[in-house]
Every structure is written in structure tokens, then in C-alpha cells.
């Protein structure tokens, strides 16, 4: 017995000594960077950070993983941290997490055993928004603490958790830190960076997590939804609301109604652990619920998309900068409440304080996960199982519209409540009205969706399928033709069933969102959603699909997880008497045309269509060169249809010289469009305000494109570098030409001259202001007359944040070639127009119109009736040129594939003109 005891003590002493030696061998941040993390006026760049994490990877507690390249070609890092024993068995614990998350072919006993054997997988990231520098630096500090500390809490965390520490934006950290540290005088260091901190989309890199256009988004979602399936995803951000230190969970309502309720309560539980930890450490200023703007409604962010995969997503927004600041005085935040139990008082604030808070919050999350390890793992299985069961049974999802339908049915049968009384519902509405609505067979949730392979733009449908595949969803493909409910579908059609663990994400991509009417008080102003109110991706992309409510089956082959799809190869017919037709309804046809034009192949457009294809169809005259060039485009899935004669009235086209507006610091909508142009092979140049003010634009460009935020209103407004603060004189010479803004006195006259000389201008969103600057006979349709004065409708009468609406197109216009008679557009507080009486005489034509009083398809549209009869888009001749005005966001975040053609059509001109 004594020998065994002595042996045990010897082993314990050896382990303790070994751990201590290992901890001492890990360099401190100061030893590596030359300063402590959190020292004022000091930032580390990504090159330094990557090198440090590689040094930490020498510890047996870690594994360094390169998760892929960024848009600028850097390697994106993930440091896995856990106990040495767990590190040796990572594949085992990854597989346990995967099985529980998928919840397939597991009994309850199986799941409980796996949960007991597994380790909690916790994701902690930093740096997504690179000017929010606390995120990257807390990641460094946390990694060092987890690798070096030997206290009981840290050891318990390492034993029970596997921590995925992910750098979310390497390119941004390099840019921001280098820019900040380039000033030798610390007092002059600033964040006025010259371009976006993600190559294309800057801040919108946190708006790309169901579309996954960017490489960084693809790297992150692959780890989350196809490899590791973390139970907790902690996404660090800045900055906290004024008068607080940090905002975090629990979040305010509404939450998305497709979630499992266990997800919502799990978020709340972790939020309680986080705020309690700060309170116990005497760190005041944590605010939650209605003390913040953050909800859990929207899909698309790094932490919010995880909700639709049964993962507990956490977001904190903390104050802090390497340049010292102060906590401002906001009197109402000094009152303790459930939103802010422990208010912070006004005081100076240093960077290190934010790092210390972040470390405490990380340890709160990790401590909770360590103690609740088996419960977190099992609960993920429970949520997955619940989703699978719902997808296999008749279910009716709850939503505001359905609740309103119950109320309407009751009111129809019952007298109005007496004035001053409590009204109906005090004792409850009779159950028969619930049965009438919530058991209506036509209102059941779907069992699945079928995406037919014979739709006009099937290549775009395949792109949609790939967003589902990247999201870890189960997708099937038909190996032969089949029928469901009497409808025939061809081989190659895709099937997405809802009996899968990530059912919430399936529903969210196909079904309309039903955002509640959310006002500060009855009759008061609306509460703006954190992001969009509606976004249904199938609608945005113009996908044709059938919603199937009964169980169905067929010759369906399951696609392996993560296997991206390609459209069928489009073989070019061996011979064509006159040439080949390309269907203008396919977005990929424009890519093919751009490649053909660059190869010197002639391309025409048929205003009247040809061989059953619609107006605007492309015609390529037959030649050996054309056939060879078309063969190179086979992977696009665009069929080249042989035709025996040249289409009537076909007009030869050429690529136009495109100028895309941008500004100092970078415009996010312009960045999205820049990426889209590159993907679709349109050549373009960026145009900054100073170049516009310099004139002579027609000698360099044929068409100018202005996204939202470019053109000021006629009532004033500022933009550009000066509007963001700072002075152009302080900039390096290479950036000075990027400064300035579009102004009424200098820029608008040059845009007039460009139009008069025959140029075309395309405006999107708020840049429709150009129509008013040019004094065209159009007006804002969303106004009312108050005391004889036209005023914009107030928010209590009309309010539509980001939502999907339906419009009717005039498909006879070249600008709308390839569009359906009706289609969906992304409306984000967008302008709408009405014509003056003399507008028709000036040749102004509507391109898209809101023809009904209920155009809402997905989201929230308060007072949508005011849109009826108004124009969403129009074209106006001006001098020898044309102005195209699109109120909706037709290139929205490179997601709205269904409206891309509205832009693409303006980027070709008639050859020789």
C-alpha cells in the first residue's frame, strides 16, 4: 500500500513538474511581441500573431491547423487547445461531436454514452471586424493563458473541453495593425484605413455565413458545419453601447421561430454564467436583453447562422481601443435593472481592461462548458432529434401571421369588445379557432422541397444547392425521372427533405420569414431589426422549387456531406447552320458572353427572342472559333442551342467600359459588386469622386455604376473621407486621390455632361438621389401631405427594413431581358417612385412596379399598401444617354442572383456606337 502511494505521489510530482517546465517553455506575449497584450498604443499584426501561435503549437496542449487561404492569400489559422491526452485523441472527439450533432441512427442510450465519453467543443474567434482590435488581441492573451496556466480551473477546462481558437480575418489584422503602428507618434495613431479590411466586403464579412461567397466564410463554415460541430460558438466584437462596457447574452426578442426552444434557454444560461463571472470579479458594465440592439432573429452572421445548426452562438460587443478612451456618462444606464444589473460609472478606460474582461468572459464560457460538458453534448443531440422527428410528422410552425389569423377568425364570429373593457381573449379564445388555423392541412410545415432540373436557370439553382451543401445540410439528387403528387420531374433534380438535424436552416433558406410588428410602444416608432427582417435565399436567388407537404420518395441518391455540385456539362452541337443561341434567363450566359467577347467572337442579342427563347436571347454566329470558344464554357451549364437562322432584328453587342464608384475607406456595396464583376468576368475600373469632379468621363467610360451611399440627397448629406473624420493632408500620397465625396456643385454637373454625351449611369438604392439631382419628373412615392407640405411617411405608417418583396417587370424593355413577369427583390428601406404627369412625354419608362397592396414575400412590411402602384425601377433618357434607377438592392451582398440580370443588361452596348 505504501509503495503504491509513493508511486502515485511520484507520478503526480513528475506530471506537475513536466507541466511547469512546459509552461515555462512557452514564450510570453511580451517576449514575442515586445509588449504586453493590452498595452496602450500597441497592436500586433497578423504576421506576428501567426508566428506566435506557431510557437504556442510546440506545447502538447495544442495543435496548429491551417484552415485555408484568405481572399488575399494568407493562411487562416486555428489553434486547437486542450489537455495533452485529448490532443492525442482529437479525431475520436471530433467524431463524437459529429454523431451527436447529426443525430442520425442513434438511440437515446447511444447518445448518452457518446455525450458521457465526449468533450465539449467550444469555438472562440477574434478579429472578424479588424478595426475591433480587442477581438484579435484577446485571442492571443486567451491562448497564452490556456497553454501556460496550471491552476485547477484551467486544468478542468483543458480536461473537459476542446477549444477551437480561430482567427476570423487575417488580412484585416495585417492592414489595421500596420496602419495604426505606422505613425511614430502614438497620439496620432488612428483607424482611418484607406480600404476595406476584408478584401471585398469589409464589415459585411459578418453577413456572409449562409451564402459563403468569401474564402474566409467558407473556411469557417467548413470547420463548424462539416468537421467539428462545436456546441458553443463565441464570436467577439466591438463596441459596447455607450455607458456600458460589454453587451452580451441573453439577447432581446424576437428570436427566430424555427429554433428549438432548448437553444434559446441554452443561450440564456450561458449569458447568466458570463455576467455572473464579471459581477463576481467586480467588473461592472455588462448589459443584456433590451439594453442592447442584438437579437437572435437573423440568419447570416458568424454566430447567428450557428443557431440554425443547434449551436449555442454567443456575441459580445466590448468597448476598448489601444488609444485610451473614457466610459461616457449616460444617466439612464446608471440605474440597475435586469438589462444592466451592475452599471459601470464614467471613468478613463485602457485597452488592458478590455482584454481582462474578454479573458474573464472566455473563462466563464469555458468553465460552463467544462462543468456541463455531457449536458451540452447531449442537448445538441436532443435538438437534432427533435428536428428529425418534426420533419417526419405533420407539424405547424408558430408565427405572428398564424396568431393573427386565429384572432381574425374569432373576431369574425364574435362582437367587438366593449369600450373600456378588457376585450376578447381575457378568458382565452375558444380552442376551435386554434384548430381552424393550426390544423389546417394547407398550412402544414413541408416534408421537403424539390428543385427541378428543367428550370431555365438551373446553373443558379446548383449554386443555391451548394450553399446548402456548404452549410452541412443533407441533399439528395434524382438518378432518374420521377413523379410526386402527379407532377413529373427530370433526372438530376435536387431534393432537400426536412427530416434532418439542421432542419431550422433548411426552413430558413426556403420559407418566408414572418417578423413580428415590433414598435417601441403602440403607435410609436419601429424598433429596427439587428439586420434583415427577411432574406429567404431561394426567393433572392430566383430559384424555382416545389414545396411538398406529404411524405414522398423516389430514385434519390444522397450527396456525400460537403460534396459541391456542378451543373451538367453543356455540350456544343457539332454543327449549326446559322449559329448558336444562349438563353438570357441564365446568369451564367452572361459569363459565357463576356468570355466570348474577350476571345474576339461576335455576339448578338435578339430583341424579339428566337426559337421559343425570350427577348434578349444571345446569338453567336457559327464559326470554328465560336464553337471552340463555346466548348470552353461547357462547365457553366449554359446550353448552346443550334439555330438554322439568324434571329430577326438581332443586334451586335460589345462590352462597355465600366466605371464602378468607390470611396476612401471602401464602400461595402461597391466591394460586393467588385467581387461580383470579377466572378462574372466583367472588366471594370474603380472611379473615385476626384476623378468624377475632373470631368471628361465619356472619354474613359461608357457606363458608370453607383451603389447605395454614393449620391447625396438634394437636401444635403455628407459622405466620403471628410465625412468619416480625418484630414486628407495626413495621408500617404498614394491614397490622396481616393478622398473626397460626390457633391451637388462639383460632381453632378460632370455626371450630367457624361449622360448628355451618350454615357449610361446605373444607380442602386439610395443613389437614386441622382434622379432628383437631375430634376427628372419623378417623385418619392412614399410621402404624404401634411399642412400642405409633402413629407416622407413616418415610421408608424410605413416601415420596411431588409425584406423580400415582389414586383412586376415590363419584360419588353432591354433592361429587364431575361427576367420573369413577376419576381422577388431585396427591399431595404429602399426608394420607390411615382411619375409626374409629363414624365411619359420625356420618355421615362417603368421597369418594375409594385402592383399589389401586399408585395411582402418574406420579412416585415408595415404599411406595405403605400407601395401599390409605385415604381421600383425606371429608365430615363437624358441627353444622348440613359439613367437607370433601381430602388431595390439588385446586387445585395452578392446574394440576390434573381436580380443580377437587371444590372448585367446595362453593361453591353451596340457595337460601333
XYZ file of N, CA, C and O in Angstrom, residues 810 812-817 819 847 875 884 886 901-903 905-906:
68
model
N -41.707 44.922 -66.643
C -42.025 45.143 -68.048
C -40.916 44.451 -68.839
O -39.845 45.019 -69.069
N -40.557 43.806 -71.837
C -40.260 44.257 -73.201
C -39.064 45.206 -73.233
O -38.538 45.500 -74.310
N -38.631 45.675 -72.069
C -37.526 46.631 -72.008
C -36.178 45.894 -71.993
O -36.024 44.887 -71.288
N -35.191 46.384 -72.734
C -33.874 45.729 -72.729
C -33.273 45.589 -71.334
O -32.543 44.631 -71.061
N -33.591 46.521 -70.443
C -33.040 46.457 -69.088
C -33.551 45.259 -68.309
O -32.926 44.831 -67.327
N -34.697 44.695 -68.708
C -35.301 43.586 -67.962
C -35.269 42.280 -68.746
O -35.916 41.318 -68.354
N -34.521 42.233 -69.844
C -34.430 40.989 -70.605
C -33.965 39.840 -69.702
O -33.039 39.994 -68.893
N -35.756 38.489 -67.362
C -36.474 38.476 -66.087
C -37.863 37.861 -66.265
O -38.451 37.920 -67.353
N -39.645 50.086 -65.253
C -39.051 48.768 -65.469
C -39.639 47.730 -64.519
O -39.801 46.565 -64.881
N -36.237 53.721 -66.286
C -35.163 54.201 -67.146
C -35.596 55.545 -67.702
O -36.750 55.737 -68.079
N -30.481 54.680 -65.480
C -31.229 53.531 -64.988
C -31.271 53.619 -63.473
O -30.218 53.669 -62.816
N -32.631 51.883 -59.983
C -33.161 50.697 -59.309
C -33.266 51.001 -57.815
O -32.246 51.159 -57.136
N -29.437 40.166 -63.401
C -29.588 40.499 -64.819
C -30.034 41.942 -65.020
O -29.773 42.539 -66.064
N -30.708 42.516 -64.028
C -31.116 43.913 -64.135
C -29.907 44.830 -64.240
O -29.987 45.909 -64.828
N -28.797 44.422 -63.680
C -27.549 45.167 -63.809
C -26.778 44.733 -65.050
O -26.297 45.564 -65.831
N -27.628 43.592 -67.876
C -28.148 44.053 -69.169
C -27.650 45.438 -69.551
O -27.610 45.779 -70.740
N -27.292 46.260 -68.569
C -26.853 47.629 -68.873
C -25.371 47.707 -69.216
O -24.854 48.782 -69.514
